Coordinates of C-alpha atoms and ligand atoms in Angstrom, one line a residue:
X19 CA 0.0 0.0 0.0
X20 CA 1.6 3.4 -1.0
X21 CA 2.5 6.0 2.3
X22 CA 0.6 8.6 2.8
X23 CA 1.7 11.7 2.3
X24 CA 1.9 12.8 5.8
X25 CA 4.5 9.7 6.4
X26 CA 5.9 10.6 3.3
X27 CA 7.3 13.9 4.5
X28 CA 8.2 12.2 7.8
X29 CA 10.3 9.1 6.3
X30 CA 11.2 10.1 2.9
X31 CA 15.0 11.1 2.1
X32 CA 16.8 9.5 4.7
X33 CA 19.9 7.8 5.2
X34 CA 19.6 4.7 4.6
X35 CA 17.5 1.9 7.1
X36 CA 20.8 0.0 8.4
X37 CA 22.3 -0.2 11.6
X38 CA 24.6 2.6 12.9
X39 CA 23.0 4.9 10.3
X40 CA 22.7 8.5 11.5
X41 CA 18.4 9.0 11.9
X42 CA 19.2 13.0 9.6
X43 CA 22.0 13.4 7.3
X44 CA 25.1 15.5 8.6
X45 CA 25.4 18.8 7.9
X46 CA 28.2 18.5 4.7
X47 CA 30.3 21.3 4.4
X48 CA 33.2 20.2 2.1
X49 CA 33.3 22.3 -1.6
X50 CA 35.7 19.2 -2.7
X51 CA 36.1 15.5 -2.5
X52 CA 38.9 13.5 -2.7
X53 CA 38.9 12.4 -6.8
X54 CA 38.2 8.6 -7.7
X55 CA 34.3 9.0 -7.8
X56 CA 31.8 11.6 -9.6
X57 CA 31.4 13.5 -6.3
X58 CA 34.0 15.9 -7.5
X59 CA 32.9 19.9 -6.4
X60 CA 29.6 21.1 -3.9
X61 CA 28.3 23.0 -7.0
X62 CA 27.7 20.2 -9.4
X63 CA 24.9 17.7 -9.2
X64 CA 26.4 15.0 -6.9
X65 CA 25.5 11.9 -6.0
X66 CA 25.9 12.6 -2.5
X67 CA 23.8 11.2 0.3
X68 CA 23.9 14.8 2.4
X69 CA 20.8 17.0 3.3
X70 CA 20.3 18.1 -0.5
X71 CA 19.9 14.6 -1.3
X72 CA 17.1 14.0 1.3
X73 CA 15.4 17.5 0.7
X74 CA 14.8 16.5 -2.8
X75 CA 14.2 12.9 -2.5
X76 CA 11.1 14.0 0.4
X77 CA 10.0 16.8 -1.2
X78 CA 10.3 15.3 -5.3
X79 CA 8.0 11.8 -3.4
X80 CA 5.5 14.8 -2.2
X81 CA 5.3 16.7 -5.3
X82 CA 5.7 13.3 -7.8
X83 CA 8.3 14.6 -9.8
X84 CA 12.3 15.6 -9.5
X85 CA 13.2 18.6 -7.4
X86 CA 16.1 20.7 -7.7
X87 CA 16.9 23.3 -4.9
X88 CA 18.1 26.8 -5.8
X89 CA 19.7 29.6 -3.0
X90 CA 15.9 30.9 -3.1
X91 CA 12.9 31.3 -5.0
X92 CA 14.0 34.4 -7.4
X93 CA 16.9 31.8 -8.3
X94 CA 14.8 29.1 -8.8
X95 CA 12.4 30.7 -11.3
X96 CA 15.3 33.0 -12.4
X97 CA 16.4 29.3 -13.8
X98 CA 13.3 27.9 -15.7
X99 CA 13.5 32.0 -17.5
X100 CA 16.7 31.4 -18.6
X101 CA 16.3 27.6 -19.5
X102 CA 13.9 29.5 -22.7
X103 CA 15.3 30.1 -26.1
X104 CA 15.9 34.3 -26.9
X105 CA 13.2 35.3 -28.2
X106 CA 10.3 32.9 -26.5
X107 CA 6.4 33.7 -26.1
X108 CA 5.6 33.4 -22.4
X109 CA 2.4 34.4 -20.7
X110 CA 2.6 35.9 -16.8
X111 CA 0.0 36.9 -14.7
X112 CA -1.0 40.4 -14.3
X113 CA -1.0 39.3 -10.4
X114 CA 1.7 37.5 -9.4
X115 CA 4.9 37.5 -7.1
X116 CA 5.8 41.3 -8.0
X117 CA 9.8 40.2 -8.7
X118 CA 9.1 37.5 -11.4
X119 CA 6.8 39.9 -13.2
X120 CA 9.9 42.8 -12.7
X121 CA 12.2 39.8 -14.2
X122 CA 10.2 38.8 -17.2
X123 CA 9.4 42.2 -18.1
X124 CA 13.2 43.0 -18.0
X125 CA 13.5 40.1 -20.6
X126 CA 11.1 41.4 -22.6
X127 CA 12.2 45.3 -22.6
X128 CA 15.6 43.6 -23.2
X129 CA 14.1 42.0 -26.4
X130 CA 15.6 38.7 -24.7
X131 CA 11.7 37.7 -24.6
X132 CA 8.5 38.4 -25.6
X133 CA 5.8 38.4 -22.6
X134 CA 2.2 39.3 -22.4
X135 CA 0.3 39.8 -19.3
X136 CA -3.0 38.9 -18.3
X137 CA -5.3 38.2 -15.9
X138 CA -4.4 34.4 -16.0
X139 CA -7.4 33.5 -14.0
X140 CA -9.4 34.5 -16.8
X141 CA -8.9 31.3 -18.8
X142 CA -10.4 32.8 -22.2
X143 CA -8.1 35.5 -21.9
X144 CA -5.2 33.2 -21.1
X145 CA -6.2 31.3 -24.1
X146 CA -6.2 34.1 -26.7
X147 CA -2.6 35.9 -25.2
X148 CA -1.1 33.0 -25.7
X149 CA -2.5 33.0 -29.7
X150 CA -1.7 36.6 -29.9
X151 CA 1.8 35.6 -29.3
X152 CA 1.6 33.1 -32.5
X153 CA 4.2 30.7 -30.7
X154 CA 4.3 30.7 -26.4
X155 CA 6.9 28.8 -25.4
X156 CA 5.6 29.2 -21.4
X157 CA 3.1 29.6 -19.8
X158 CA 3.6 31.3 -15.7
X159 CA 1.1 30.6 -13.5
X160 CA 0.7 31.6 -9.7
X161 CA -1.8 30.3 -8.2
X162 CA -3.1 31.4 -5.8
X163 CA -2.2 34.6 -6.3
X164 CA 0.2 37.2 -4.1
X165 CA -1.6 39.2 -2.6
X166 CA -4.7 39.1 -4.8
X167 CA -5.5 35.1 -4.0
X168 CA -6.7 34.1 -7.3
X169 CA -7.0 30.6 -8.5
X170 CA -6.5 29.8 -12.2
X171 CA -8.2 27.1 -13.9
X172 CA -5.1 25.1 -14.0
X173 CA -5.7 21.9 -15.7
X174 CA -7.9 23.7 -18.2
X175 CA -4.9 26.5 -19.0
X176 CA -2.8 23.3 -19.3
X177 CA -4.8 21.5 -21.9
X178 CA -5.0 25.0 -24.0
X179 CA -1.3 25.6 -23.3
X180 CA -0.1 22.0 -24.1
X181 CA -2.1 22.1 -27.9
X182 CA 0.0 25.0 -28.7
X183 CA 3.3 23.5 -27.4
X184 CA 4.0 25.4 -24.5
X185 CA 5.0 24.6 -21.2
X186 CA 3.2 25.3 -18.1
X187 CA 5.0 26.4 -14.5
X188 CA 3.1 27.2 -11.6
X189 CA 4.5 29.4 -8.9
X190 CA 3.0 27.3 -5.9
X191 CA 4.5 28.9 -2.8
X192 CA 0.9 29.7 -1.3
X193 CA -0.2 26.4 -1.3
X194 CA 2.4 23.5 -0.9
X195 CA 2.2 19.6 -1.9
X196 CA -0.3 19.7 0.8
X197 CA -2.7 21.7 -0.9
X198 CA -2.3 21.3 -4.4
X199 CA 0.0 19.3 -6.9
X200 CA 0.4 21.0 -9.6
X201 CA 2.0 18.1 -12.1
X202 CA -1.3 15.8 -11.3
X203 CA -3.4 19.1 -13.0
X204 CA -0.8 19.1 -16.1
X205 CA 1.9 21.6 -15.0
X206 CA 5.4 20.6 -16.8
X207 CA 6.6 22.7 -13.7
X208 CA 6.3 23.8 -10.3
X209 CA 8.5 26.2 -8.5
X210 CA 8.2 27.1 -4.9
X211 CA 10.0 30.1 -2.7
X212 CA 10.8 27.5 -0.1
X213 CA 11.8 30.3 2.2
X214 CA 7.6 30.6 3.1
X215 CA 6.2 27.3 4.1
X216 CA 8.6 24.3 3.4
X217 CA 11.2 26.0 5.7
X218 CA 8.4 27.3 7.7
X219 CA 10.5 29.2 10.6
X220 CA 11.0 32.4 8.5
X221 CA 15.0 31.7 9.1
X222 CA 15.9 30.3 5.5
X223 CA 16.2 31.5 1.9
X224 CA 15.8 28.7 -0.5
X225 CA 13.6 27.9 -3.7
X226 CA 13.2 24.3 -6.1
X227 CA 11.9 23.7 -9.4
X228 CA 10.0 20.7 -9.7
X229 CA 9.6 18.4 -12.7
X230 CA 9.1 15.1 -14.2
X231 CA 10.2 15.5 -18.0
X232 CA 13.8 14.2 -17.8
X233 CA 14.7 16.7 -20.3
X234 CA 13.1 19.4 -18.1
X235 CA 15.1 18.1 -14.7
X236 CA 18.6 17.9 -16.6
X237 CA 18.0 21.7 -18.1
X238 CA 17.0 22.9 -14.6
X239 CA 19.6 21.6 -13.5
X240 CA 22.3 22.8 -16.0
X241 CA 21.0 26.2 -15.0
X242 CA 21.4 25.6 -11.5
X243 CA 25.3 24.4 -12.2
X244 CA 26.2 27.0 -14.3
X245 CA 24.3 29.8 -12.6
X246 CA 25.8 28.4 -9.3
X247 CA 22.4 29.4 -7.1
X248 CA 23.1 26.2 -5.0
X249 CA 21.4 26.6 -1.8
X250 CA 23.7 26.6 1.0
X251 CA 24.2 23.0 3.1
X252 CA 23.0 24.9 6.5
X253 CA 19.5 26.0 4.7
X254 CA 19.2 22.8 3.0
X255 CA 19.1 21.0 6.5
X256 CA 17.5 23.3 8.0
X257 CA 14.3 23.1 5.0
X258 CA 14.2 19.3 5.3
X259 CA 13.8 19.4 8.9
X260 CA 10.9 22.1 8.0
X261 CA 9.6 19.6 5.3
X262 CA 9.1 16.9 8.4
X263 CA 6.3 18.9 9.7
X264 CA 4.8 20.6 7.1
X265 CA 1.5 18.6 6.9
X266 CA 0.8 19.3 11.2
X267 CA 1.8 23.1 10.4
X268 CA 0.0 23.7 7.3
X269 CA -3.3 21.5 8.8
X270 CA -3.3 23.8 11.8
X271 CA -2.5 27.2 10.0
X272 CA -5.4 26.1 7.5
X273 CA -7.6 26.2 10.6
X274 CA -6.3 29.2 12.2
X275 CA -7.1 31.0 8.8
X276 CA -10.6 29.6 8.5
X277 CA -11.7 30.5 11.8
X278 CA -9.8 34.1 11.7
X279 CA -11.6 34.5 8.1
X280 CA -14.9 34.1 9.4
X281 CA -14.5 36.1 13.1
X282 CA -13.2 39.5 10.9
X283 CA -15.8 39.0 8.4
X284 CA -18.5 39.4 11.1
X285 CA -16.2 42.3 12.7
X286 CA -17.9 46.1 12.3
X287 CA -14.4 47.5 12.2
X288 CA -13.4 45.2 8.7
X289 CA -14.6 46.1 5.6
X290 CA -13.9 43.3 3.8
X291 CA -12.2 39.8 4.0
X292 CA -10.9 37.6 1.5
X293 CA -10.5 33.6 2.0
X294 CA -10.8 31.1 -0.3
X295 CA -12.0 29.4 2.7
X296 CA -15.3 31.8 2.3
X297 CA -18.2 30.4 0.7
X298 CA -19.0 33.5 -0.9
X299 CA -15.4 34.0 -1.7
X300 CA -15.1 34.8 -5.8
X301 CA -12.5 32.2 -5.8
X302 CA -14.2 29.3 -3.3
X303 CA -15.7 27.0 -6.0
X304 CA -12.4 26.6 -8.0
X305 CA -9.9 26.5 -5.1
X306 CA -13.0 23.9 -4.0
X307 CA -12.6 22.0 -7.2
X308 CA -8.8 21.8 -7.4
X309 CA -7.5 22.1 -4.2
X310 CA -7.3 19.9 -0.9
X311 CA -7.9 23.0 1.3
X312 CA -7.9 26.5 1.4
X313 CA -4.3 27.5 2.1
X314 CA -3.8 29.4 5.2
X315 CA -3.2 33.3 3.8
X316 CA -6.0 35.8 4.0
X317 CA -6.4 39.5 3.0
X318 CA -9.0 41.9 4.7
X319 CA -9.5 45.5 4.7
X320 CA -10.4 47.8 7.9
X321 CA -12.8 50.2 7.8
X322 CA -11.1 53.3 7.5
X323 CA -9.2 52.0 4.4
X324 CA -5.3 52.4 3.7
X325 CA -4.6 55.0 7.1
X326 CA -6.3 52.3 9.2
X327 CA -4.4 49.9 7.9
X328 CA -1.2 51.2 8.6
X329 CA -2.5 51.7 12.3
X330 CA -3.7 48.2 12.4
X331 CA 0.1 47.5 11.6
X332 CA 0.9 49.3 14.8
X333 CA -1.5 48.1 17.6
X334 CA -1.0 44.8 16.9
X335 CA 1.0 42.9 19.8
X336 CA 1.0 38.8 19.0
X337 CA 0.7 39.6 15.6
X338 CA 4.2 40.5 13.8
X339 CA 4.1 43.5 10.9
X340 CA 6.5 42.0 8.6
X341 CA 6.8 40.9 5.4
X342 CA 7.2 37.2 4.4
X343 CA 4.6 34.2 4.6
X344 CA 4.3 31.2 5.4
X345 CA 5.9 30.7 8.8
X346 CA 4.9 29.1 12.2
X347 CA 4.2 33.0 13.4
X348 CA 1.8 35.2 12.5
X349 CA 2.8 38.1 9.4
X350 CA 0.8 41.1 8.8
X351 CA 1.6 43.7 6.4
X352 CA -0.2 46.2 3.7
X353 CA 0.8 45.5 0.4
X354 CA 0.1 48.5 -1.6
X355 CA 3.2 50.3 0.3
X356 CA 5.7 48.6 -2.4
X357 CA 5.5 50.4 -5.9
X358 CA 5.4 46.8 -7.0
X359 CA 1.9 45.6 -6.1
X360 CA 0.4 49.2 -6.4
X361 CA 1.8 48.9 -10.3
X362 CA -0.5 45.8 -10.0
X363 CA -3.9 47.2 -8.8
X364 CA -3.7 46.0 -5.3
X365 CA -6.2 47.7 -3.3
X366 CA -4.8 50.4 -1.2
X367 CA -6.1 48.9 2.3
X368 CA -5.2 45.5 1.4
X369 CA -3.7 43.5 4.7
X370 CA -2.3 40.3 3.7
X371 CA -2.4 38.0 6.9
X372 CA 0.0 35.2 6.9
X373 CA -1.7 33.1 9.4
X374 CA 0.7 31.0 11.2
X375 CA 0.1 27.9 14.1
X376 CA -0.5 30.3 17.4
X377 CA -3.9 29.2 19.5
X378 CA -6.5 30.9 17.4
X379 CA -8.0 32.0 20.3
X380 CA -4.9 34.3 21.3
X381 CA -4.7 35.3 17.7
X382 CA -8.3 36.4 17.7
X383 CA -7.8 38.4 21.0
X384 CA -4.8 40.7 19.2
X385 CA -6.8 41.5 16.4
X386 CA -9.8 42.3 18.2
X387 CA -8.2 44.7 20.5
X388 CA -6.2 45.9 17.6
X389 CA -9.6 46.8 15.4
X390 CA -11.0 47.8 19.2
X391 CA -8.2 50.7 20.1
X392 CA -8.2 51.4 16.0
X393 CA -11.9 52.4 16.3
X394 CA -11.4 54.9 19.7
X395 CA -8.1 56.4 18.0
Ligands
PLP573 C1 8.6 34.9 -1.7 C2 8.0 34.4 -3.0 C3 8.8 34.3 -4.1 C4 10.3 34.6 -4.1 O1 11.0 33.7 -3.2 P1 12.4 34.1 -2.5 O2 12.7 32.9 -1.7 O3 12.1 35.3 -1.7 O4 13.4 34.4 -3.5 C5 8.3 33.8 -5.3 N1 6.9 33.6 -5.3 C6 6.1 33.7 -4.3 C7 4.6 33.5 -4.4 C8 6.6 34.2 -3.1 O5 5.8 34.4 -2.0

């Protein structure tokens, strides 16, 4: 009988099951080997058995397909850009992670590529950017969304993308294996920022590019070779040991952010909440359809709008204003204070809550007596 995937993450990627065997793999700091096999230099593709090796062994059984680590996200989709012909088609959302749209538009002003945004959960208007190209060699999903939490018809856009011979890679940080896997919806890619939840502690930069195609894996990891964005051996530890307990944390953030949804959309002081968790949210049905949960990131608006936002920011006590997602703690920030996702239409009192594993109940009690104090101020 096949593992499930909560043993998965707890017993995949070990060294191996025989007696004296460390239980975690050593932390391997060595940049050279002494010659004889083809473990030669800490930047090639070794066939090591360190942390590296266990990360993507756990993390490639979770995601079914071959994972290859980069120093962080931005490296890791820097590489699937730069595995692209000059001159490629490729599609981006016109809301995604603000620094892969700043990249691919770079590519494009540079002539390097030719990209076309669009609102990518909008699968007609997917369909025809990808024709106005004539030939789209990719296809860059994010789904859900940052901050705006939309959720893209994925294995429709696939079948579209696939009968005009592009690839598909979906930026999948919000959700995790846990939530959605992207390859069993026709993705040829998945890249994550595994700085957010697969590290989970907020104390690591890292990033991986999933794939099954062999071609796919031995390009990615050409790039990573040659561009030399190997994650460090102290990170990669450090993310498997995350990887261990990402099904409890997610499973208890996913909670949190349910029950925190649903207790600020009854507040007087909020505007407006955003969940995909919410029955009424525009995005429920399809996140519904595709996903196995709701993710555990929320956005709400106080009444007051972008001033009282900021204020929130400040009378919050539990509750950490910072940027970043996807750790144990709680992150709150407004968005629309970076150039970046005001370029993108975010709204201007747009709070994106990170929920993280705290009690709910202590969670609740800081924002209560945050929206409380923000009202009498
Ligand atoms: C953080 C993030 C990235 C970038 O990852 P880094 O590890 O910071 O380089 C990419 N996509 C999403 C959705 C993110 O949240």
């Amino acid at each position: 009988m096949p593992l499930s995937p909560r043993t998965i993450a707890v017993s995949a990627g070990r060294p191996a099951h025989e007696a004296g065997s460390p239980v975690n793999h050593p932390i391997d700091v060595s940049t050279t080997f002494l010659q004889g096999t083809d473990v030669v230099y800490s930047r090639q593709d070794l066939s090591r058995t360190d942390a590296l090796a266990g990360f993507e062994t756990a993390l490639g059984a979770l995601e079914g397909g071959e994972v290859t680590a980069f120093a962080s996200g931005m490296a890791a989709s820097s590489a699937v850009f730069e595995t692209l012909p000059v001159g490629s088609g490729v599609v981006l959302p016109a809301n995604c992670y603000y620094s892969n749209q700043t990249v691919l538009n770079d590519a494009g002003e540079r002539g390097r590529l030719l990209v076309r945004v669009v609102d990518t959960a909008d699968t007609e208007a997917t369909v025809d950017a990808m024709d106005e190209l004539g030939e789209c060699a990719l296809l860059w999903l994010e789904s859900p969304s940052n901050p705006m939490l939309q959720v893209c018809d994925l294995p429709a856009l696939a079948a579209a993308a696939h009968e005009r011979g592009a690839l598909v890679a979906v930026d999948s940080t919000f959700n995790t294996p846990f939530v959605l896997r992207p390859l069993e919806h026709g993705a040829d890619l998945v890249v994550h920022s595994a700085t957010k939840y697969i590290g989970g502690h907020s104390d690591l930069l890292m990033g991986v590019v999933v794939a099954a195609r062999d071609d796919l894996v031995a390009a990615v990891r050409q790039r990573r070779y040659l561009g030399g964005a190997m994650p460090g051996t102290l990170e990669t530890f450090l993310a498997l040991r995350g990887l261990r307990t990402l099904p409890l944390r997610i499973a208890a953030a996913q909670a949190n952010a349910g029950d925190l949804a649903r207790r600020l959309s009854e507040h007087p002081q909020v505007a407006w909440v955003r969940y995909l968790g919410l029955p009424d949210d525009p995005f429920h049905e399809r996140a519904a359809r595709l996903q196995d949960g709701f993710g555990a990131v929320l956005t709400f608006g106080p009444v007051g709008g972008a001033d009282a936002a900021d204020r929130l920011c400040e009378l919050v006590r539990l509750i950490t204003p910072a940027t970043s997602l996807g750790g144990v703690e709680t992150l709150m920030e407004r968005r629309a204070k970076y150039a970046g996702d005001r370029a993108q239409g975010v709204p201007a009192d747009l709070l994106r809550l990170s929920v993280g594993v705290e009690d709910v109940e202590d969670l609740w009690d800081d924002l209560a007596q945050a929206l409380d104090r923000l009202r009498s101020t």
